[in-house]
Tab-separated table of C-alpha atoms in Angstrom:
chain	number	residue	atom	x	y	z
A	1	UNK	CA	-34.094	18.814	17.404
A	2	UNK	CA	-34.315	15.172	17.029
A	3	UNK	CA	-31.525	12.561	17.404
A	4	UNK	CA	-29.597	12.856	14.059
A	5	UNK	CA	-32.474	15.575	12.929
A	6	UNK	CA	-34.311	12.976	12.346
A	7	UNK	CA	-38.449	13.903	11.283
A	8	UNK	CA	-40.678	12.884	14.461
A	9	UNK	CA	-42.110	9.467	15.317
A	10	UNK	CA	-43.855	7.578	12.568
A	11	UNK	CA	-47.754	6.530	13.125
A	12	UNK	CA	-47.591	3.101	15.019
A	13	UNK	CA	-50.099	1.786	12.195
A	14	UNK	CA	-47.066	1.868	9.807
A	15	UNK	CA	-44.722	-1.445	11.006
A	16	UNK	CA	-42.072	-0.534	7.975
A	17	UNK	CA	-39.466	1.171	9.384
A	18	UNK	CA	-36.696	3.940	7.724
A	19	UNK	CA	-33.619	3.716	7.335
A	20	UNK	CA	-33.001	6.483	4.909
A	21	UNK	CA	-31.613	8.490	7.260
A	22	UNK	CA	-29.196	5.982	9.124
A	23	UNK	CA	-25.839	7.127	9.638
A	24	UNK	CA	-22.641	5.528	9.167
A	25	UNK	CA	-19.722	5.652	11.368
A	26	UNK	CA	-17.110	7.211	9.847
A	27	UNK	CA	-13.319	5.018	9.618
A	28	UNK	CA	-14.790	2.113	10.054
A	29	UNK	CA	-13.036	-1.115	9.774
A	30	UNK	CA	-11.302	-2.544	7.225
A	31	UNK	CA	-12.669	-6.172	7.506
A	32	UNK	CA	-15.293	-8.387	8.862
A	33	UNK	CA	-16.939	-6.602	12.285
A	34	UNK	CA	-17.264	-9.389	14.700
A	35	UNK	CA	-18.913	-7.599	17.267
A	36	UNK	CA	-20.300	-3.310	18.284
A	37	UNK	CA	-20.965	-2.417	22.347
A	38	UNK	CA	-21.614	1.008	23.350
A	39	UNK	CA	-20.439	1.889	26.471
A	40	UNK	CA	-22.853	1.857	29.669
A	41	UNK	CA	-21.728	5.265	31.010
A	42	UNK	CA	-20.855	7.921	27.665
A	43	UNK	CA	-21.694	8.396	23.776
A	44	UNK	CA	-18.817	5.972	22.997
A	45	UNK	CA	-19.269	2.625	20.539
A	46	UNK	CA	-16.580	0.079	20.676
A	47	UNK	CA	-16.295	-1.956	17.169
A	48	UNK	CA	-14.452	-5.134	17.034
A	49	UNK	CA	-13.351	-6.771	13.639
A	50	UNK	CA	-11.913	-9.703	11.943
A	51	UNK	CA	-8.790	-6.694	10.925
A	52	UNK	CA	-7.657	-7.576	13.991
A	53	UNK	CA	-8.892	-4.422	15.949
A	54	UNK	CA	-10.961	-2.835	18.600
A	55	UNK	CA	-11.760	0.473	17.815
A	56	UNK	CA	-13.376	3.086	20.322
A	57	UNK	CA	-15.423	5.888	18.727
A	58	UNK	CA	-17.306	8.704	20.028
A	59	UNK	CA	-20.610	9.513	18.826
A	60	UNK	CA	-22.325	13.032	18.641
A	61	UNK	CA	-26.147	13.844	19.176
A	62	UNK	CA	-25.833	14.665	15.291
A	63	UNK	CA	-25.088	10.963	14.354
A	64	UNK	CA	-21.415	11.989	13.944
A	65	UNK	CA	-18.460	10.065	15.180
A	66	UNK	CA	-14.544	10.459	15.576
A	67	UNK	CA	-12.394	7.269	16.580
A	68	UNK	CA	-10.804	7.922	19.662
A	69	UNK	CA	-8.755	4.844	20.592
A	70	UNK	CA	-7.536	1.563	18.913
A	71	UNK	CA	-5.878	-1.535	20.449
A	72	UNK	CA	-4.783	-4.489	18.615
A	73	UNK	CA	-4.731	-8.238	18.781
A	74	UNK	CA	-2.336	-10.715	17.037
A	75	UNK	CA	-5.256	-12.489	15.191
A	76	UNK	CA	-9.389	-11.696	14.436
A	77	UNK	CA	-11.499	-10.119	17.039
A	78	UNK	CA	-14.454	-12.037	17.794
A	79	UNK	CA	-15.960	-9.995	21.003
A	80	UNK	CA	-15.626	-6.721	22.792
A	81	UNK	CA	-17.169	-5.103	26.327
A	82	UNK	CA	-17.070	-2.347	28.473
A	83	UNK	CA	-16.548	-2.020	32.222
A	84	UNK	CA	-19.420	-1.321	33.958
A	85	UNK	CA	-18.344	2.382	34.997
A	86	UNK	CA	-17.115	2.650	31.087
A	87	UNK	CA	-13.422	3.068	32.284
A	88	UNK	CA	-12.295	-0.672	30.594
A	89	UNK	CA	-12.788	-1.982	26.900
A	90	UNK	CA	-12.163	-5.624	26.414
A	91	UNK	CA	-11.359	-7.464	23.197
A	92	UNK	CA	-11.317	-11.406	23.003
A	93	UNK	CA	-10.625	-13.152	20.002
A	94	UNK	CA	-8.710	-16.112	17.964
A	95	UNK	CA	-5.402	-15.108	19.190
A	96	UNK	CA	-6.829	-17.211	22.159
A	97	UNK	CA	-6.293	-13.754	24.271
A	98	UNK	CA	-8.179	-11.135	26.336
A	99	UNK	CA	-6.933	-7.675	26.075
A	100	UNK	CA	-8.201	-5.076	28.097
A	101	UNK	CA	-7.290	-0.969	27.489
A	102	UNK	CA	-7.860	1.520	30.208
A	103	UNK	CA	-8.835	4.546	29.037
A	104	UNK	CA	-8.906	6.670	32.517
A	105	UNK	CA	-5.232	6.290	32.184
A	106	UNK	CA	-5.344	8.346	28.792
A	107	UNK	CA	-4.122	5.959	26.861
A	108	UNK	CA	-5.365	5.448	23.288
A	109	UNK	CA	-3.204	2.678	21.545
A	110	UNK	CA	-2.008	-0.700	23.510
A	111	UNK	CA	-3.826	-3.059	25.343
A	112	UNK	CA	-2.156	-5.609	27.936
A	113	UNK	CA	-3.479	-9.099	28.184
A	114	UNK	CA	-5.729	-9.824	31.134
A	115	UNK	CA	-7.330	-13.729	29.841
A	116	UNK	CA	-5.673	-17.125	27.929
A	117	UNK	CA	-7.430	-20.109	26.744
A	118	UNK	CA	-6.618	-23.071	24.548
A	119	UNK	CA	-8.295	-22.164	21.753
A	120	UNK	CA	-10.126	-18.500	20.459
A	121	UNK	CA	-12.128	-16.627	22.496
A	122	UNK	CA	-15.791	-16.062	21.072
A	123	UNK	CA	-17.111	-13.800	23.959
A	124	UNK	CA	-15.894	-11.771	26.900
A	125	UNK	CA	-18.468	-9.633	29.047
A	126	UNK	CA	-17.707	-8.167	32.966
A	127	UNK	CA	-19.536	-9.111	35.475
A	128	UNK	CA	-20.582	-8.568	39.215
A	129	UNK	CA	-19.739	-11.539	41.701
A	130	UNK	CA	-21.877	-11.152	44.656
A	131	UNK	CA	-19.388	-11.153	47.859
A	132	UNK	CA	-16.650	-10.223	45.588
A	133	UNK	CA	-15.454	-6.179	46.200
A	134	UNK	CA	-13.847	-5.846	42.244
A	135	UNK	CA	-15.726	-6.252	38.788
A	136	UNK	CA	-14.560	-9.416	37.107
A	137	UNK	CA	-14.039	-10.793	33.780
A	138	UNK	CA	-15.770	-13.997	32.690
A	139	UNK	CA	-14.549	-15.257	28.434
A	140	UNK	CA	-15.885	-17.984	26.895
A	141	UNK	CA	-13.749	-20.195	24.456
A	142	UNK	CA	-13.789	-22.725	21.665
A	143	UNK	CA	-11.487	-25.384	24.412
A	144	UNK	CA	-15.006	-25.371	25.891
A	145	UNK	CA	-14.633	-23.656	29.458
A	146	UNK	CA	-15.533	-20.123	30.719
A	147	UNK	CA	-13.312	-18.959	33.182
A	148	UNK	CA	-13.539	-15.933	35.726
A	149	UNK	CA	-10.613	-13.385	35.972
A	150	UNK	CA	-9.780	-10.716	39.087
A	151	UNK	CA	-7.836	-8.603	36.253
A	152	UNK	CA	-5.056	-7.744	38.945
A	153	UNK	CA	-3.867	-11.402	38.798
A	154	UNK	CA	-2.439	-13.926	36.182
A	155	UNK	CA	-4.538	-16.343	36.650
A	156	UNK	CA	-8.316	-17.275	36.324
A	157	UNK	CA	-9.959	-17.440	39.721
A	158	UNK	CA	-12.348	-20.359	38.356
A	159	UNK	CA	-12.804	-22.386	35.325
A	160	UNK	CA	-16.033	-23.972	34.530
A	161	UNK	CA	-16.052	-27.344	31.869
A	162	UNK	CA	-18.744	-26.821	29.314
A	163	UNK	CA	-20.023	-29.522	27.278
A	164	UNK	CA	-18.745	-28.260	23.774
A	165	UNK	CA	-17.454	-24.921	22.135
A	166	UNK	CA	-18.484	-21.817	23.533
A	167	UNK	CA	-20.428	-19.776	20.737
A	168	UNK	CA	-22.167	-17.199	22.793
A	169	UNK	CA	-22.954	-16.102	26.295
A	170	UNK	CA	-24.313	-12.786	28.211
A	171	UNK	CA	-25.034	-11.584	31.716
A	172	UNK	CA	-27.530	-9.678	33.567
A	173	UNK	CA	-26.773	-8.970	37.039
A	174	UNK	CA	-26.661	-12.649	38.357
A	175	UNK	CA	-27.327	-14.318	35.414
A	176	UNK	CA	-25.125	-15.644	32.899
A	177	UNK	CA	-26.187	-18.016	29.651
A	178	UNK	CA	-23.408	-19.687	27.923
A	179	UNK	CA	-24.583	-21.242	24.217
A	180	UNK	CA	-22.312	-24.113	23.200
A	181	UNK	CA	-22.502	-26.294	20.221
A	182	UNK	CA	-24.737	-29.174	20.200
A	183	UNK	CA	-27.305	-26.803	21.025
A	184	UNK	CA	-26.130	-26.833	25.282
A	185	UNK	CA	-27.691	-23.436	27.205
A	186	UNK	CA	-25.934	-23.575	30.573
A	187	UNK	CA	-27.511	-21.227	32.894
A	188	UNK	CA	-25.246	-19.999	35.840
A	189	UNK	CA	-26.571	-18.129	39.389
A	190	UNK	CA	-23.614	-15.465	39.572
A	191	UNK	CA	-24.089	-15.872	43.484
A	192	UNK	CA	-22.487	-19.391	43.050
A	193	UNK	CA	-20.567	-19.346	39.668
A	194	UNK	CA	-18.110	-22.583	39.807
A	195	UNK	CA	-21.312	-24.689	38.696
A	196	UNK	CA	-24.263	-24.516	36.779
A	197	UNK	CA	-27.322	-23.689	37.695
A	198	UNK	CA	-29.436	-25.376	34.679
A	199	UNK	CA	-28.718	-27.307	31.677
A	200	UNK	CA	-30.926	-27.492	28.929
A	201	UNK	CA	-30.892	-27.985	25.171
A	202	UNK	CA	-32.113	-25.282	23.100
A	203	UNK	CA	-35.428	-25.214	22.165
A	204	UNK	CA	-34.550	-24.643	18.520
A	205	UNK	CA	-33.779	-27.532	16.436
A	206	UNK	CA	-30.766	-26.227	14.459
A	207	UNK	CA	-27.286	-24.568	15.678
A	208	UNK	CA	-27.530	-21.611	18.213
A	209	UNK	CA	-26.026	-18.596	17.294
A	210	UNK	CA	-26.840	-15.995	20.011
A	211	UNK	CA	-27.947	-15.692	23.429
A	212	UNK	CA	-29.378	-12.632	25.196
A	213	UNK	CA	-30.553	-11.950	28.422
A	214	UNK	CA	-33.717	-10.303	29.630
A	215	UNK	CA	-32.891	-7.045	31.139
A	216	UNK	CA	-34.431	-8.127	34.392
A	217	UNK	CA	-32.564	-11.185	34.087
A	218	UNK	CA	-35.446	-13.626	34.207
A	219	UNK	CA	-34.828	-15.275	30.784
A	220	UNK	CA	-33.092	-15.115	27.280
A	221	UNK	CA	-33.630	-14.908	24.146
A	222	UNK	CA	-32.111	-17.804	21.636
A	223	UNK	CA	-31.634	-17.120	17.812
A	224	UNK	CA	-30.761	-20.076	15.595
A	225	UNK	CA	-29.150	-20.015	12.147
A	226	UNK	CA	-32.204	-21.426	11.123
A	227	UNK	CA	-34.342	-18.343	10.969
A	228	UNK	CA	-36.189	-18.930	14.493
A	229	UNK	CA	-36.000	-17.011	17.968
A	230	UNK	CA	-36.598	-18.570	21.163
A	231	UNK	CA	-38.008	-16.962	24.337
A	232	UNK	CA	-36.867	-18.601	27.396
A	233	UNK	CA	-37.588	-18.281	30.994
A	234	UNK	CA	-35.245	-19.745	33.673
A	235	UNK	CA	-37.569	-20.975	36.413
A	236	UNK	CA	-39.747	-23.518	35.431
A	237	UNK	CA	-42.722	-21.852	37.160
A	238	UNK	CA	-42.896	-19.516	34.014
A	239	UNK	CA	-42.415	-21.973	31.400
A	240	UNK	CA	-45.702	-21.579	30.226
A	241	UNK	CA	-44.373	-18.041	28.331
A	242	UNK	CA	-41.718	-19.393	26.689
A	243	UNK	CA	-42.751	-19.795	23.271
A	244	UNK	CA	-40.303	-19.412	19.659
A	245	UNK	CA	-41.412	-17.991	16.758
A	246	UNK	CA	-40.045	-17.575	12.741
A	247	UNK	CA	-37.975	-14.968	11.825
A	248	UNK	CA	-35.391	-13.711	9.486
A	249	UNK	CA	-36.905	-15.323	6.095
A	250	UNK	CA	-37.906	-14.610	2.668
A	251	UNK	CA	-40.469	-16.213	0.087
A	252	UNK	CA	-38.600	-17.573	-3.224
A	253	UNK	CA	-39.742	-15.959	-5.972
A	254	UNK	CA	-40.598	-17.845	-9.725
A	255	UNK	CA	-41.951	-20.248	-11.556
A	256	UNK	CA	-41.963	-23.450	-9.125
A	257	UNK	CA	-40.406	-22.213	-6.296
A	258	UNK	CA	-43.939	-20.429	-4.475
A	259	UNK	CA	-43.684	-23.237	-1.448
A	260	UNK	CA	-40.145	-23.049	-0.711
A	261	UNK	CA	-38.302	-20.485	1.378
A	262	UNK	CA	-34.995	-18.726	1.613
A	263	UNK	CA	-34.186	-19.143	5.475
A	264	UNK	CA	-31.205	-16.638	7.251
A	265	UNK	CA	-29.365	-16.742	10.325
A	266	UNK	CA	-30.272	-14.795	13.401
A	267	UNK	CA	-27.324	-13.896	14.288
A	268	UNK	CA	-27.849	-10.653	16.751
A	269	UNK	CA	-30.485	-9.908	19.597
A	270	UNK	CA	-30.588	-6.643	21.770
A	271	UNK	CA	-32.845	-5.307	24.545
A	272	UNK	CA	-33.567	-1.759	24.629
A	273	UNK	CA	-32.457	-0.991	28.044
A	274	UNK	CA	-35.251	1.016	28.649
A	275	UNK	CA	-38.642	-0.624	27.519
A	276	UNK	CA	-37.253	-4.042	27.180
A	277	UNK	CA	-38.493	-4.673	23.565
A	278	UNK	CA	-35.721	-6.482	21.483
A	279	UNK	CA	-34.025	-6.201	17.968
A	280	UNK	CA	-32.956	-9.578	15.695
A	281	UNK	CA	-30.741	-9.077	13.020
A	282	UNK	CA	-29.646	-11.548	10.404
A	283	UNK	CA	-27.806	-12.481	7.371
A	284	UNK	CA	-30.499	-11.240	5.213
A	285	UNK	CA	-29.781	-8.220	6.040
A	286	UNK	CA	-32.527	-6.621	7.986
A	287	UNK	CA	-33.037	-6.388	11.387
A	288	UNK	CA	-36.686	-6.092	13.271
A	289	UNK	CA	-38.293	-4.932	16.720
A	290	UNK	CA	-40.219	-7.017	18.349
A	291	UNK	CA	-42.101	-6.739	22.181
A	292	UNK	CA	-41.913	-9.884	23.459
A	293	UNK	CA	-45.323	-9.956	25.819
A	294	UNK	CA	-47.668	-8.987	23.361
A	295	UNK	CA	-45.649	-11.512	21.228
A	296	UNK	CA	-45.800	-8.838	17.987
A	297	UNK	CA	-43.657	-7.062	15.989
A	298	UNK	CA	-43.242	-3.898	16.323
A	299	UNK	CA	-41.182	-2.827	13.243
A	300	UNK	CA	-39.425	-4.355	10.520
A	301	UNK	CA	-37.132	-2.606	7.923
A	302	UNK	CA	-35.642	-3.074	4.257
A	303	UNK	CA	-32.227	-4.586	3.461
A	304	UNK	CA	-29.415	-3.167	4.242
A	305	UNK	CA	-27.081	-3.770	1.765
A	306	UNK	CA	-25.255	-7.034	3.380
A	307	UNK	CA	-25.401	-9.746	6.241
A	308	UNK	CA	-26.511	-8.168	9.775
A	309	UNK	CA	-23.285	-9.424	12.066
A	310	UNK	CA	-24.291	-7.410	15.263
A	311	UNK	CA	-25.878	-5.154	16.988
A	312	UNK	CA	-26.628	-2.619	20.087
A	313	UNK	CA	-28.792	-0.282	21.970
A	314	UNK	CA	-27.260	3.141	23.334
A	315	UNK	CA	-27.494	3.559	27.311
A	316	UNK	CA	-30.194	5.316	26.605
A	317	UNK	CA	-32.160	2.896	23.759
A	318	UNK	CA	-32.013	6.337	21.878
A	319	UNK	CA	-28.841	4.957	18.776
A	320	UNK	CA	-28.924	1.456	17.440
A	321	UNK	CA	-26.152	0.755	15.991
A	322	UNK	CA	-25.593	-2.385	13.366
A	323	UNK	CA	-22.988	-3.954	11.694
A	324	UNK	CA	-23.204	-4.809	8.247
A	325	UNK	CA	-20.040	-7.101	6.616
A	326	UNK	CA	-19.765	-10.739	5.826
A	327	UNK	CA	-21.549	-13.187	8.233
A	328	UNK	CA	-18.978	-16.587	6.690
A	329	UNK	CA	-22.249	-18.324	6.579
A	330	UNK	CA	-21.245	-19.159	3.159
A	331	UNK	CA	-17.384	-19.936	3.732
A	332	UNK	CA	-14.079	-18.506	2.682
A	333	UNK	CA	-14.958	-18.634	-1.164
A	334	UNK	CA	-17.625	-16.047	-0.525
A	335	UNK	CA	-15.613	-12.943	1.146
A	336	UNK	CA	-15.116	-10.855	-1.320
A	337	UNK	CA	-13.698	-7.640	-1.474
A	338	UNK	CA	-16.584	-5.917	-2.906
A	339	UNK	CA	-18.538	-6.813	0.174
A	340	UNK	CA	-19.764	-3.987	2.582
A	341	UNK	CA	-17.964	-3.476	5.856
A	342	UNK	CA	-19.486	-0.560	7.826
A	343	UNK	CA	-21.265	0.488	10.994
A	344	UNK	CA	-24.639	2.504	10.969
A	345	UNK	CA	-26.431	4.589	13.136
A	346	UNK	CA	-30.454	4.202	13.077
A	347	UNK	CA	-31.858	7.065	15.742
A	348	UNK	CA	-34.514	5.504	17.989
A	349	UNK	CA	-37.871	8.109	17.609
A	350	UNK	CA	-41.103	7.804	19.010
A	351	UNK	CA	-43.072	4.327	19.380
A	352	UNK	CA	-40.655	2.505	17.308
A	353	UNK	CA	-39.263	0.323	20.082
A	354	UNK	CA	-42.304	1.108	22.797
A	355	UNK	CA	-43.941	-1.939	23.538
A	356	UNK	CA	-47.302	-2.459	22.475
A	357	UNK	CA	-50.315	-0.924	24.056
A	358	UNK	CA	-52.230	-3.055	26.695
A	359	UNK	CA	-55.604	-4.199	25.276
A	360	UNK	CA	-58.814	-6.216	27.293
A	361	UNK	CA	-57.922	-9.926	27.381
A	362	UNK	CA	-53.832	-9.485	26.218
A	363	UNK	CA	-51.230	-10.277	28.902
């Protein structure tokens, strides 16, 4: 039986996808969801939320899911993050604190503080330090620094200045990409971390709102909230493949309004782990696969009933799971409480994240 039983793989002529049978998780939160991250090692999803939250649920083969833990934080969660042997869950938010829960020590319900900053924390991810013999901790705040934490001491074993607010960052083995305002992408080698590597400004024109690496760690993708995604390599020997492209928009409709267009924020981008295609999400509401060498998209599917806040590939690209709650792209007047907050499933089936076939001629 198929993820979720789920009918087989749809013909790879049709590029709308389904989401008729997308599952939502079940107690989900109760406001805004910040951030989802399944864990690298097990069927578990952690869920972060503006509620003040990080939830950890477990999800079955049938789309079904049970909340297993919860730790909270004294103000919004922006970010959350597993461990890389799925044994840690991290939450970082405006409480200007990391909190970290074990859950090999069979605990389900506190969380002590392993990071401090200045100001809120937008994003928290582990990482590998070569010549270091522990996983580390790297956050990235709004006082404009990353810093590095051993999570068996106090203190951060580096800080690193950045030129404005941190607003998003990810790693791949040893590379990490930190988006700041002013549209700064600091590239860092993990091998020497105290510096960076390369500066450059984003090749989108208007505010960055996500950065994602490459699964081989070669490059990353850039989404603006001006309805654009950027591919981006880090040596400049490959520059000629970098290329952006328009996403995440709509055609007004009426008399008069035929040449103008309704434009979204991108504001999520995930790899499939396994064929290294890529999902965009945005606050229209729909998200899209895309394969990033043929430079074609794969699939692209209907609204989904609210702003797209994030999203996530299972270990095995088989679940991607979504977010959909307010976005604040159109301030604190417009969260209401009528607005969606909920967490689906969409099972992964046949060629819908598969990257393109090979054809004469096409790299």
């Amino acid at each position: 039986m198929s993820l979720f039983g789920q009918a087989a793989a749809s013909s790879s002529v049709n590029t709308t996808g389904d989401i008729s049978k997308d599952v939502a998780l079940n107690a989900p939160p109760e406001d805004g969801i910040s951030d989802v991250k399944f864990s690298p090692q097990s069927e578990h999803l952690a869920v972060a939320s503006w509620d003040k939250k990080v939830r950890i649920y477990e999800i079955n083969a049938q789309g079904g899911s049970e909340g297993k833990a919860l730790f909270e934080h004294e103000q919004p969660v922006l970010s959350c993050c597993w461990s890389k042997d799925g044994t840690k869950v991290v939450g970082a938010g405006a409480d200007k604190a990391a909190r970290m829960m074990d859950l090999s020590s069979g605990n389900t319900t506190t969380a002590q503080q392993v990071a401090a900053h200045d100001a809120p924390i937008r994003c928290a991810r582990f990482v590998d330090i070569p010549q270091q013999n522990t996983q580390m901790l790297v956050t990235g705040s709004w006082d404009k620094t990353i810093k590095y934490w051993d999570l068996r001491q106090a203190n951060p074993v580096a800080s690193v200045s950045c030129q404005e607010r941190v607003y998003s960052l990810d790693v791949v083995n040893t590379l990490l990409v930190v988006a700041t305002a002013d549209r700064y992408i600091n590239v860092v080698n993990l091998n020497d971390p105290a510096k960076f590597y390369k500066t450059i400004q984003s090749p989108l024109k208007w505010q960055t709102r996500v950065v994602t690496c490459f699964n081989d760690g070669s490059g990353f993708a850039v989404g603006s909230v001006e309805g654009r995604c950027a591919i981006q390599y880090v040596e400049d020997k490959d520059s000629s493949a970098n290329f952006s492209f328009k996403c995440h928009r709509s055609q007004q409709t009426g008399v008069g309004n035929s040449n103008n267009t309704n434009v979204f924020s991108v504001n999520a981008i995930s790899f499939h782990p396994q064929h290294g295609t890529f999902s965009t999400a945005g606050s229209d509401g729909t998200f899209h696969f895309w394969d990033k060498d043929a430079k074609h998209r794969l699939k692209g599917y209907p609204e989904v009933g609210g702003p797209i806040t994030a999203t996530d590939f299972s270990r095995q690209g088989n679940i991607f799971a979504y977010s959909v709650s307010y976005d604040w792209s159109k301030g604190y007047s417009a969260n209401t409480p009528q607005l969606a907050n909920k967490v689906m499933l969409h099972a992964v089936t046949g060629d819908e994240c598969k990257p393109r076939p090979k054809t004469g001629g096409r790299k």
